[in-house]
XYZ file of C-alpha atoms in Angstrom:
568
model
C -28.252 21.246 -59.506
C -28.026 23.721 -57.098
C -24.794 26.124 -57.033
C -22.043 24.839 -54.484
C -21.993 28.688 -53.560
C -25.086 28.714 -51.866
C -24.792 24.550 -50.342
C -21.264 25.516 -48.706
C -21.779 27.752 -45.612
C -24.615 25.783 -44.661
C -23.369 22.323 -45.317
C -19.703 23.548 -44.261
C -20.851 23.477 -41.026
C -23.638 21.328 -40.787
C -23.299 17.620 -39.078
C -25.035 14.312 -40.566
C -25.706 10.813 -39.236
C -25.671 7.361 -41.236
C -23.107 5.556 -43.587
C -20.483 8.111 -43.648
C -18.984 7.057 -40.423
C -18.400 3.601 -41.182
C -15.433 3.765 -43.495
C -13.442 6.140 -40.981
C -14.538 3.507 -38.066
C -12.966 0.565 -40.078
C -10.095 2.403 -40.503
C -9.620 3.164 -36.779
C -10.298 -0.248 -36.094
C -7.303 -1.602 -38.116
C -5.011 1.172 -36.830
C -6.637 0.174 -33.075
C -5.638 -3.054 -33.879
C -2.040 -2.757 -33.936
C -2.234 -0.399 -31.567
C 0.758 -1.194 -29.250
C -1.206 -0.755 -26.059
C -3.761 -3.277 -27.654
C -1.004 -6.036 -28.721
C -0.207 -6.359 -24.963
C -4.001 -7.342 -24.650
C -5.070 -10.927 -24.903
C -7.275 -11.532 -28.285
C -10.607 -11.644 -26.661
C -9.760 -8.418 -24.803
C -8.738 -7.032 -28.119
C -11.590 -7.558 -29.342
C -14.109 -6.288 -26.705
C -11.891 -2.936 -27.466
C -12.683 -2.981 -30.379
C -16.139 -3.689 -29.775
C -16.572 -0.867 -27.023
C -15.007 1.734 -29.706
C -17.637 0.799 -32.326
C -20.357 1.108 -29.999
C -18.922 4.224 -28.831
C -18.487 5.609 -32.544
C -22.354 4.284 -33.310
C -23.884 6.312 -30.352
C -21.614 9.259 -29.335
C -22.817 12.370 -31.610
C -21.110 14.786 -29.754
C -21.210 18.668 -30.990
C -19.813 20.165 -34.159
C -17.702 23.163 -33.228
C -17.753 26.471 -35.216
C -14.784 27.374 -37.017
C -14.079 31.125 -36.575
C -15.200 33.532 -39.204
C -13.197 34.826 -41.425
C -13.317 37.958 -43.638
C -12.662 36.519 -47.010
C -12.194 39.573 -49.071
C -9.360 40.673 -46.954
C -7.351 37.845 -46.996
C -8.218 37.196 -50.872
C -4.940 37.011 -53.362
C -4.372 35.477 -56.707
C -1.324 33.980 -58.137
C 1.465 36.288 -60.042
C 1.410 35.622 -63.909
C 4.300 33.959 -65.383
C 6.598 36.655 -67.392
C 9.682 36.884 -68.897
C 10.854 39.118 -65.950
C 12.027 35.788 -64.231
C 14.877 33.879 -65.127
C 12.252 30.903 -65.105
C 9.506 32.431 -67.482
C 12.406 33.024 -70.089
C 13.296 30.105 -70.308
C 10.837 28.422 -70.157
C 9.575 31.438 -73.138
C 12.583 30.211 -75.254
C 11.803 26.813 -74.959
C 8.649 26.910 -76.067
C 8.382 25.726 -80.106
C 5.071 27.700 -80.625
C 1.932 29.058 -78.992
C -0.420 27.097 -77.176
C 1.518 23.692 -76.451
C 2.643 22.398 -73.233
C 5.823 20.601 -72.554
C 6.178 17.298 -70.237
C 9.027 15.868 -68.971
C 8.247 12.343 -66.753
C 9.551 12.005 -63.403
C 9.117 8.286 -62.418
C 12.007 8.444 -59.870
C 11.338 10.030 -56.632
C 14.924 10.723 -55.821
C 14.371 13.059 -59.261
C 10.977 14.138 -58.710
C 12.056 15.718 -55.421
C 14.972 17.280 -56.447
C 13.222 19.352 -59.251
C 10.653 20.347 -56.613
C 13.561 21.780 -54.568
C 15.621 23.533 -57.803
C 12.317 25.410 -58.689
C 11.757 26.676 -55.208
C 15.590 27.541 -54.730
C 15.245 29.307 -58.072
C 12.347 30.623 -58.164
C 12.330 34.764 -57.789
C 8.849 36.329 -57.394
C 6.011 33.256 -56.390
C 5.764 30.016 -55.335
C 2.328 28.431 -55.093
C 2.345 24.791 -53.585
C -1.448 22.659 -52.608
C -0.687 19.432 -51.146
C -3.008 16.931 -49.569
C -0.072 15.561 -47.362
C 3.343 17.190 -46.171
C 5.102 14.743 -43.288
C 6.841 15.864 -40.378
C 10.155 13.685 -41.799
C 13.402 14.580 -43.470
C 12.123 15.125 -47.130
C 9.198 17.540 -45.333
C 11.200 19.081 -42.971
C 13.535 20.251 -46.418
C 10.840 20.820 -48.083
C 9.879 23.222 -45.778
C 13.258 24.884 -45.391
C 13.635 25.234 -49.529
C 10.094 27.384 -49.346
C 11.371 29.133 -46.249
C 14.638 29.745 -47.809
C 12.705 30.975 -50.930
C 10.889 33.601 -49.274
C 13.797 34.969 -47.212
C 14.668 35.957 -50.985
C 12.141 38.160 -51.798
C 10.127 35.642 -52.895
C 5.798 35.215 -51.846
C 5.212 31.993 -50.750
C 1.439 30.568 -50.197
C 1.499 26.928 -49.415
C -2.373 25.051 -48.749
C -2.287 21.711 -47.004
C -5.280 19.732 -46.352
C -5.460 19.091 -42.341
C -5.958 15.441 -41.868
C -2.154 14.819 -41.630
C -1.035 18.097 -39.552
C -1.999 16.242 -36.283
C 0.959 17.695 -33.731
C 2.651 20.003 -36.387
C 0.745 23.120 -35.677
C 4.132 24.363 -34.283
C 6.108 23.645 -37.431
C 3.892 24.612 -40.059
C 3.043 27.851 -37.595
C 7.134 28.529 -37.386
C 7.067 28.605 -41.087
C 4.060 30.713 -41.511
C 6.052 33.441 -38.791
C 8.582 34.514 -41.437
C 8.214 37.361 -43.702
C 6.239 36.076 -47.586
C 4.771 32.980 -46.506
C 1.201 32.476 -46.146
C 0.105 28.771 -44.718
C -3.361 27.819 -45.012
C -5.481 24.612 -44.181
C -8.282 23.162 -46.246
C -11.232 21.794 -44.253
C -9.626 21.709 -40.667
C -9.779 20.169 -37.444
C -11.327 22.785 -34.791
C -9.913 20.770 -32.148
C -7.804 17.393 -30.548
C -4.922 18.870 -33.231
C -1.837 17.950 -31.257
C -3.318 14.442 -31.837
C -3.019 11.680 -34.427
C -5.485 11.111 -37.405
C -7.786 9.096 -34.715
C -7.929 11.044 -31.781
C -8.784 13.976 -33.615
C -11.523 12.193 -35.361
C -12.730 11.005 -32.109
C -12.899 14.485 -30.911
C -14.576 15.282 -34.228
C -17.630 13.062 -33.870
C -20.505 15.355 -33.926
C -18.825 16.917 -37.414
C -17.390 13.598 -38.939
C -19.266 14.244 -42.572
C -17.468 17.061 -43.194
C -14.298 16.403 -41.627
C -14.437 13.099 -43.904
C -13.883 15.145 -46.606
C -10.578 15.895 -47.690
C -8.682 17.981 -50.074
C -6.295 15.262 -52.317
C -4.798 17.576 -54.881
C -1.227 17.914 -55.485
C 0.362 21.040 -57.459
C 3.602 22.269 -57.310
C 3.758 25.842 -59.645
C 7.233 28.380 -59.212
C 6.952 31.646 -60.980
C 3.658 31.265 -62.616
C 6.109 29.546 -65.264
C 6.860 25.577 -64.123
C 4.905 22.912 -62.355
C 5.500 19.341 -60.930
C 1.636 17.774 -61.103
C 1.289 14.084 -60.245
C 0.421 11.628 -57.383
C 3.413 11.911 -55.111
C 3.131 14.359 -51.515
C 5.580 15.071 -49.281
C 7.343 12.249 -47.206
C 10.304 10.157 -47.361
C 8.243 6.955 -48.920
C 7.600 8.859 -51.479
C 11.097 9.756 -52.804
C 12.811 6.829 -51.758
C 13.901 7.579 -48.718
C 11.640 5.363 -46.121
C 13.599 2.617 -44.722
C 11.281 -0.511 -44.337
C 8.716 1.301 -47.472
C 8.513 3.295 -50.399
C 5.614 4.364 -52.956
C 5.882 3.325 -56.871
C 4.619 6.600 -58.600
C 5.117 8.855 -61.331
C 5.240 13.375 -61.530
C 5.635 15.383 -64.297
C 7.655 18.676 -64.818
C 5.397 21.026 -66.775
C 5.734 24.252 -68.887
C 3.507 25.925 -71.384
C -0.202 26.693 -71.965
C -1.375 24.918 -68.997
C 0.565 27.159 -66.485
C -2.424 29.812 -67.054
C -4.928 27.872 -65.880
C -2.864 25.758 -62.731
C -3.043 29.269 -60.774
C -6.307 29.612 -61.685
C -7.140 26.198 -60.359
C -4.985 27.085 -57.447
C -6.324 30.484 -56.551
C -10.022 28.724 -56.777
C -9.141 26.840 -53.684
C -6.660 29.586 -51.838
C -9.527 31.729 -51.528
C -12.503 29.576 -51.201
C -14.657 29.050 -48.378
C -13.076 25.337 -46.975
C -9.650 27.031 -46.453
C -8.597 28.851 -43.148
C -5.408 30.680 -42.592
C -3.477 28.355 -40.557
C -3.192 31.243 -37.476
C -6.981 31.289 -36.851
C -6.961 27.551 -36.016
C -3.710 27.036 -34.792
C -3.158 28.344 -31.511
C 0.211 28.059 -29.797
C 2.136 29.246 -26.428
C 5.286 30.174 -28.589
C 6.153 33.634 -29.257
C 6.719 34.449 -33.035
C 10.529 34.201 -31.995
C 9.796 31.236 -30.562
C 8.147 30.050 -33.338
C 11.205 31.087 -35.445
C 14.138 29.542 -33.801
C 11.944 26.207 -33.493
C 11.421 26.000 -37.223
C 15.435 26.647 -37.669
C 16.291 23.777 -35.519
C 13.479 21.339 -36.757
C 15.201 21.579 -40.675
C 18.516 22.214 -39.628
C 21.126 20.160 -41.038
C 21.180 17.901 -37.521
C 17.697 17.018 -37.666
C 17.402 17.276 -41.367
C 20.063 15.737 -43.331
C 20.175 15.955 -47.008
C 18.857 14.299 -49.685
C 21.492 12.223 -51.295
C 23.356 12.915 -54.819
C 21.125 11.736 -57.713
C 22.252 9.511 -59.914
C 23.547 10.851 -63.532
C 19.512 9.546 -65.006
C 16.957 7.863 -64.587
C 14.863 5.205 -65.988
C 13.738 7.091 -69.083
C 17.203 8.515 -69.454
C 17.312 12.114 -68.410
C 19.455 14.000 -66.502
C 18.375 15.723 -63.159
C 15.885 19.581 -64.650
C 18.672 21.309 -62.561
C 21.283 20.388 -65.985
C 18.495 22.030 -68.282
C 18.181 24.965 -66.128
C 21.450 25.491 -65.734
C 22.140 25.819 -69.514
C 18.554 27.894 -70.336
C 17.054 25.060 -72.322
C 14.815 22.538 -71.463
C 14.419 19.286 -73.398
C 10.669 18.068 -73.040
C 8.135 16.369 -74.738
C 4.957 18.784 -76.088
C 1.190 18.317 -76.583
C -1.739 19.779 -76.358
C -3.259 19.758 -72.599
C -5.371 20.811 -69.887
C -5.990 20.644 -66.537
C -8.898 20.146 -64.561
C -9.918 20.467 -60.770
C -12.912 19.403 -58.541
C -14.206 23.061 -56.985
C -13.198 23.151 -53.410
C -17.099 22.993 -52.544
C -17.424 19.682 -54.243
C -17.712 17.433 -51.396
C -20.171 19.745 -49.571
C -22.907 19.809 -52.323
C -22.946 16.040 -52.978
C -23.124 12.991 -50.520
C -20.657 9.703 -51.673
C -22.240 7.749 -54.224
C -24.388 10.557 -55.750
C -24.188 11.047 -59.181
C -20.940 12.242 -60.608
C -20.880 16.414 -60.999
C -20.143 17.329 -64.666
C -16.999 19.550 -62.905
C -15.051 16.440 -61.134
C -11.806 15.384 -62.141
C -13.321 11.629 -62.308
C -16.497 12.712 -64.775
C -13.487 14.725 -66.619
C -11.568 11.446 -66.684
C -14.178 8.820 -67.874
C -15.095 11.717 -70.393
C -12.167 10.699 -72.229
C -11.619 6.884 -71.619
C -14.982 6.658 -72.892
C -13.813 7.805 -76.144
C -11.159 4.943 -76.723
C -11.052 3.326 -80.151
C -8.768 0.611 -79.389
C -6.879 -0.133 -75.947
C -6.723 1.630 -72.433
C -4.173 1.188 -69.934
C -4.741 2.015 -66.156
C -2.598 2.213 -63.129
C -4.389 2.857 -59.893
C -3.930 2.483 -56.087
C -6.986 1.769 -55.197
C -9.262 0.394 -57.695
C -13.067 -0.127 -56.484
C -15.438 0.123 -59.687
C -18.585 -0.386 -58.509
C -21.461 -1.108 -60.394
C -21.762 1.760 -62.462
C -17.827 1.311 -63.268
C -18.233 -2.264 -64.292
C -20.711 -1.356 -66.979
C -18.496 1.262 -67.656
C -15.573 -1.699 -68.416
C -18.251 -3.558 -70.280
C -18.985 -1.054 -72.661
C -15.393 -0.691 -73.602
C -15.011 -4.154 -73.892
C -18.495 -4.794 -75.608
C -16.819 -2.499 -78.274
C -13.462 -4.163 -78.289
C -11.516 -1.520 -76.508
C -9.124 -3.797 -74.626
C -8.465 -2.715 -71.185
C -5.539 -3.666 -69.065
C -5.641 -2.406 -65.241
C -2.223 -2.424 -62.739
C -3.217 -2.137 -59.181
C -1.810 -3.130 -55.616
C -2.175 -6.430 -54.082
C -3.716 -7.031 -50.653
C 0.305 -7.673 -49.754
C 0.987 -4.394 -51.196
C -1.739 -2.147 -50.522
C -1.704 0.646 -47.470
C -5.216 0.195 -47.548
C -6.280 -3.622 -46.895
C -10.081 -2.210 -46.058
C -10.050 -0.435 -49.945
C -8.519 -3.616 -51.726
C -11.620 -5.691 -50.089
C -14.099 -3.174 -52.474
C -11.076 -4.123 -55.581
C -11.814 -8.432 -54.744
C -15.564 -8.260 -54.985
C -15.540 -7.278 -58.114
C -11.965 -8.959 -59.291
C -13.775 -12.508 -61.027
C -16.624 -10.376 -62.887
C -13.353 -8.175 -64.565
C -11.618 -10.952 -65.586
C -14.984 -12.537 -66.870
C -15.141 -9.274 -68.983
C -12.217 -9.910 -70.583
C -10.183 -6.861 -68.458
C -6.418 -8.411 -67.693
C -5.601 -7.305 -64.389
C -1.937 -6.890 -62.632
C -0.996 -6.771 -58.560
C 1.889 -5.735 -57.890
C 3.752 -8.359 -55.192
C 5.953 -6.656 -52.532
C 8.274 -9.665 -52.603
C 8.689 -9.176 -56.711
C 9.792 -5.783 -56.258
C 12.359 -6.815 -53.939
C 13.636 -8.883 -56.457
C 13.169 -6.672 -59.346
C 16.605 -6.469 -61.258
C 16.061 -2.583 -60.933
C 17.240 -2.522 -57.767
C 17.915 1.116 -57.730
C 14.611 1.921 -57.579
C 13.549 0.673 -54.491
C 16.345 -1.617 -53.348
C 14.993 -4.078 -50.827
C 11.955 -1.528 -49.376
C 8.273 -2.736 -49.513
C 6.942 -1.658 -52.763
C 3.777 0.090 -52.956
C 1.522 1.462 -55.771
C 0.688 4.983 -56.067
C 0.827 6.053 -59.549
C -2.859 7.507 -61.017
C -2.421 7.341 -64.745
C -4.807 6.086 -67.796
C -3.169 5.748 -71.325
C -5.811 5.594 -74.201
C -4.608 4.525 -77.506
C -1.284 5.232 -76.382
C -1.490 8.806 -78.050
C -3.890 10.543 -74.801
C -2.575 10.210 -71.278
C -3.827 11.471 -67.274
C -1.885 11.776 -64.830
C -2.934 13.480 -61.350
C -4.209 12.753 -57.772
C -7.252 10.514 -58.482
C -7.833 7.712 -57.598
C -10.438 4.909 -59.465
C -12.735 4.783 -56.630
C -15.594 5.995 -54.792
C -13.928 8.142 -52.673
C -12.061 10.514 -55.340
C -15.119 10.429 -57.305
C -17.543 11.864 -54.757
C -15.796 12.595 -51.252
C -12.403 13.772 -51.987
C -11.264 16.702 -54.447
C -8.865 15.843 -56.722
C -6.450 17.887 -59.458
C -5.345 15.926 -63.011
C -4.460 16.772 -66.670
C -5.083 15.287 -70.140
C -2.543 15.376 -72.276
C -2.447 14.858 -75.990
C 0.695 13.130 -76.445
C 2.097 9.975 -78.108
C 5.400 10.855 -76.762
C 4.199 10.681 -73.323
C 1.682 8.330 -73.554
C 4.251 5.928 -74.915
C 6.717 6.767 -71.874
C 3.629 6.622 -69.311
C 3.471 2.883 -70.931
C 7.163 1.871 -70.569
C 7.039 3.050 -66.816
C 3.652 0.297 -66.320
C 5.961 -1.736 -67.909
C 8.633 -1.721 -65.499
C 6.301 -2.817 -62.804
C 3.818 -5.376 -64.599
C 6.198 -7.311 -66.095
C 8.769 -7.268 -63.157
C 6.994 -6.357 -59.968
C 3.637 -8.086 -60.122
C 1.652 -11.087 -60.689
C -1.258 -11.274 -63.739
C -4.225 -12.539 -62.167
C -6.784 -14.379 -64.070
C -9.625 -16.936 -63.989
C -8.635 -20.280 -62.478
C -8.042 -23.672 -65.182
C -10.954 -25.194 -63.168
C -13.449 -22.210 -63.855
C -14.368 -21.436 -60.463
C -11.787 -18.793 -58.474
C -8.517 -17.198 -59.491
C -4.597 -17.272 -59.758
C -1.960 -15.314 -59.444
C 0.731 -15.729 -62.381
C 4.376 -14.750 -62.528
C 7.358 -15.737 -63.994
C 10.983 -15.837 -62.597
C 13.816 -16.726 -64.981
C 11.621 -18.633 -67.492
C 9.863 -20.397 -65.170
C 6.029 -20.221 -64.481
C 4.601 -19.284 -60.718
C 0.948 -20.400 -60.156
C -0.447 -19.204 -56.725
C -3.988 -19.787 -55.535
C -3.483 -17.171 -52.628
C -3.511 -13.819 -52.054
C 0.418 -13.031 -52.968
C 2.742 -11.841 -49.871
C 0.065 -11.941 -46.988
C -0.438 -13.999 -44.241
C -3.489 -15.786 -43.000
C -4.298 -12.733 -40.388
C -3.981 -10.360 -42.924
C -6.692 -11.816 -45.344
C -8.658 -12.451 -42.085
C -8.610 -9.001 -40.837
C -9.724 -7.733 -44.161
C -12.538 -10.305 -44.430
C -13.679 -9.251 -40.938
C -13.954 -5.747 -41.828
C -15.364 -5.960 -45.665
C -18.842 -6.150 -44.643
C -18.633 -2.573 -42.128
C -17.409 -0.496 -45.100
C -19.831 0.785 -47.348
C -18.720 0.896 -50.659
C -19.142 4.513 -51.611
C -16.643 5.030 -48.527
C -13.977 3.413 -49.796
């Protein structure tokens, strides 16, 4: 294999034709489609738009526009080591019970998750390091933003990395945040150009470099002081903490300390300084002075466009108090393993084309690694869940074995991503042939969950990434079980050896496959499937796809065939 080093600059910048395109067209379709400019049209209108923007997408090639050089040695900088010369590193130095563990402390409520996020950046006193593949123009990003701004007024060196597919029309923001004094903002893998536009116009404007705009940057770490971390599957946006109005994401972070710490700003310097990352100024160009810039970022997270979160409550589901209690006292109460953490290099997706063969460096080779060593029982929770054909003979080795294997995904109803559950249902009868028990979750179940504090009467969704094996090994991260983390998208996780955690990781499944979804399994008749539930004792036998109307199953059944699977 050759070294990513040498594949990057050319491939970096190099355009390509074929399959690639397909996935991001589908996509655009079903955003086109709800367009509202398009719901005023008649159907068959509709659809000769959509038509016309295929054809256009099939034959346009357009050019691929040079980003700008950059001097890479000059703007190189690596993380500051964690020390007891912060009040974080000490205690997180006297909480430590001996060399070389880690400690963990689950997060599976957002209001919580966010909050710790905030108390590390508001105490944090020398670095803050923060990679995220999404950070939304909203209430919980605009605070977000303020707590790291707030931070570096301090004293403190901030260096935030966002991946670019979700910055369309925030160059001003993220630019007003990168004009104050300690904070660094760079982009992985941007957009040269359409960037006060949404996710489609830009990729319309993108054409002639699609296959490597494609590619995006997934990760999600979260490290203050070179001493404590929030990993997990959550970004930054009010769905995921609870805070959307009509939606909000099921997921699960983790508060870290310990041994890992090391080699998170290692993993995070990799991709500050690499090759697929530009300083946000050299791409970003605005009309706004840098006191302009300034005063716009002030009133954008001010308190009258960005209100606060709201009090937590005194715990949460596993029963612990908000980190901010720990902190406060100089102790923190965690549970401790043996870990590590893993990355995809930035370069990954530029070596490798979707659907090659799995590198021996990605987080999903990394992750089958170890579910591949199960002796007895392995319990997944992904989004998106598209095995393929390699990944069902992966199943059927683990069940050939006896390894049972119980998967929680989203439902079409559920899912964001109706085109990605179509690659899940191809394969859904073989699974359950195999002897795999599968769980959707049902959008209408978790409106009725007797939890209602976790997501009141919001539309559930799925996000949590997490394997269990033998309920004494546990990941958690950013990937997802699908063709698109394995080969197209980086991706950030961790192992950890844990019976503590893995049997905490369990309980929170739990909560959602038992109350929130329906067990699907083979039809009595032998041909098709069901969808079971219970409510109060009583059994619920569906034949349908749960929570989704006719046009929903139709859309995705019109668009299954355009995707190729590798895509998805």
């Amino acid at each position: 294999m050759l070294s990513s080093r040498n594949l990057t600059s050319q491939k970096f910048q190099n355009q390509y034709s074929g399959t690639h395109h397909f996935c991001l067209f589908a996509r655009w379709i079903d955003l086109l489609w709800s367009w509202k400019v398009a719901q005023r049209l008649t159907f068959p209108r509709r659809l000769l738009l959509l038509l016309a923007f295929v054809s256009l997408g099939a034959v346009l090639t357009g050019c691929a526009t040079a980003l700008p050089g950059i001097d890479r040695e000059a703007i190189a900088s690596e993380a500051i080591q964690g020390s007891d010369n912060t009040t974080l590193g000490r205690i997180a130095t006297a909480s430590l019970p001996e060399p070389g563990l880690s400690g963990f402390r689950l997060m599976p409520l957002g209001t919580f998750s966010f909050d710790t996020r905030v108390q590390l950046a508001q105490r944090a006193e020398e670095s803050l390091d923060v990679q995220y593949y999404h950070i939304e123009n909203d209430e919980t990003g605009r605070w977000f933003l303020r707590a790291l701004r707030d931070a570096a007024k301090r004293g403190v060196r901030v260096r935030l990395l966002v991946d670019d597919l979700y910055t369309g029309g925030q160059d001003a923001l993220f630019l007003g945040l990168a004009a104050h004094k300690n904070v660094q903002v760079r982009i992985f893998n941007p957009f040269c150009c359409a960037r006060d536009r949404g996710q489609t116009g830009r990729f319309l404007a993108s054409l002639g470099d699609i296959s490597r705009v494609n590619h995006r940057m997934h990760n999600k770490l979260f490290i203050a002081d070179g001493a404590m971390a929030v990993i997990g599957g959550r970004n930054v946006a009010n769905e995921y903490y609870l805070r959307g109005a009509s939606e909000n994401f099921i997921d699960l972070d983790a508060f870290v300390i310990g041994n890992v710490l090391p080699a998170m700003e290692a993993l995070f310097d990799r991709y500050w300084n690499s090759r697929t990352v530009y300083p946000l100024e050299t791409i970003a160009k605005t009309g706004r002075s840098k006191e302009e810039l300034l005063a716009f970022f002030e009133e954008e997270t001010g308190p009258a466009k960005t209100p606060a979160p709201q009090p937590l409550n005194s715990t949460d589901v596993l029963g612990y108090a908000p980190i901010a209690d720990d902190l406060d006292v100089g102790r923190l109460g965690l549970h401790w393993g043996s870990a590590y953490v893993f990355a995809d290099h930035p370069d990954k997706p530029f070596e490798s084309l979707a659907g090659d063969e799995l590198l021996e460096t990605s987080v999903t080779y990394n992750v089958l690694e170890a579910v591949g060593m199960a002796q007895r029982e392995v319990v997944a929770s992904s989004p998106y869940f598209v095995p393929g054909i390699k990944g069902m003979k992966f199943l059927k080795q683990l069940r050939d074995r006896g390894v049972k294997v119980t998967v929680m995904t989203n439902s079409l109803g559920s899912t964001d991503e109706p085109v990605v559950h179509t690659g899940y249902s191809r394969y859904r009868e073989q699974m359950l042939r195999e002897g795999v028990e599968l769980y959707e979750l049902s959008t209408s179940r978790v409106k009725d969950n007797k939890r209602p504090f976790l997501f009141g009467k919001s539309l559930g969704r799925l996000h949590a990434k997490l394997f269990v094996i033998d309920r004494k090994t546990s990941f958690m991260g950013s990937m997802n079980l699908d063709p698109r983390s394995a080969s197209v998208n980086t991706e950030f996780g961790a192992i950890i050896d844990s019976p503590e955690i893995a049997r905490e990781i369990i309980r929170v499944i739990d909560i959602d496959r038992l109350q929130s979804a329906y067990q699907v399994r083979l039809s009595k008749s032998g041909t098709g499937i069901e969808w079971l539930g219970m409510d109060d004792d009583k059994e619920i036998i569906l034949t349908t796809e749960p929570d989704t109307s006719f046009w929903r199953r139709f859309k995705a059944w019109l668009l299954s065939p355009l995707v190729p699977e590798e895509q998805l």
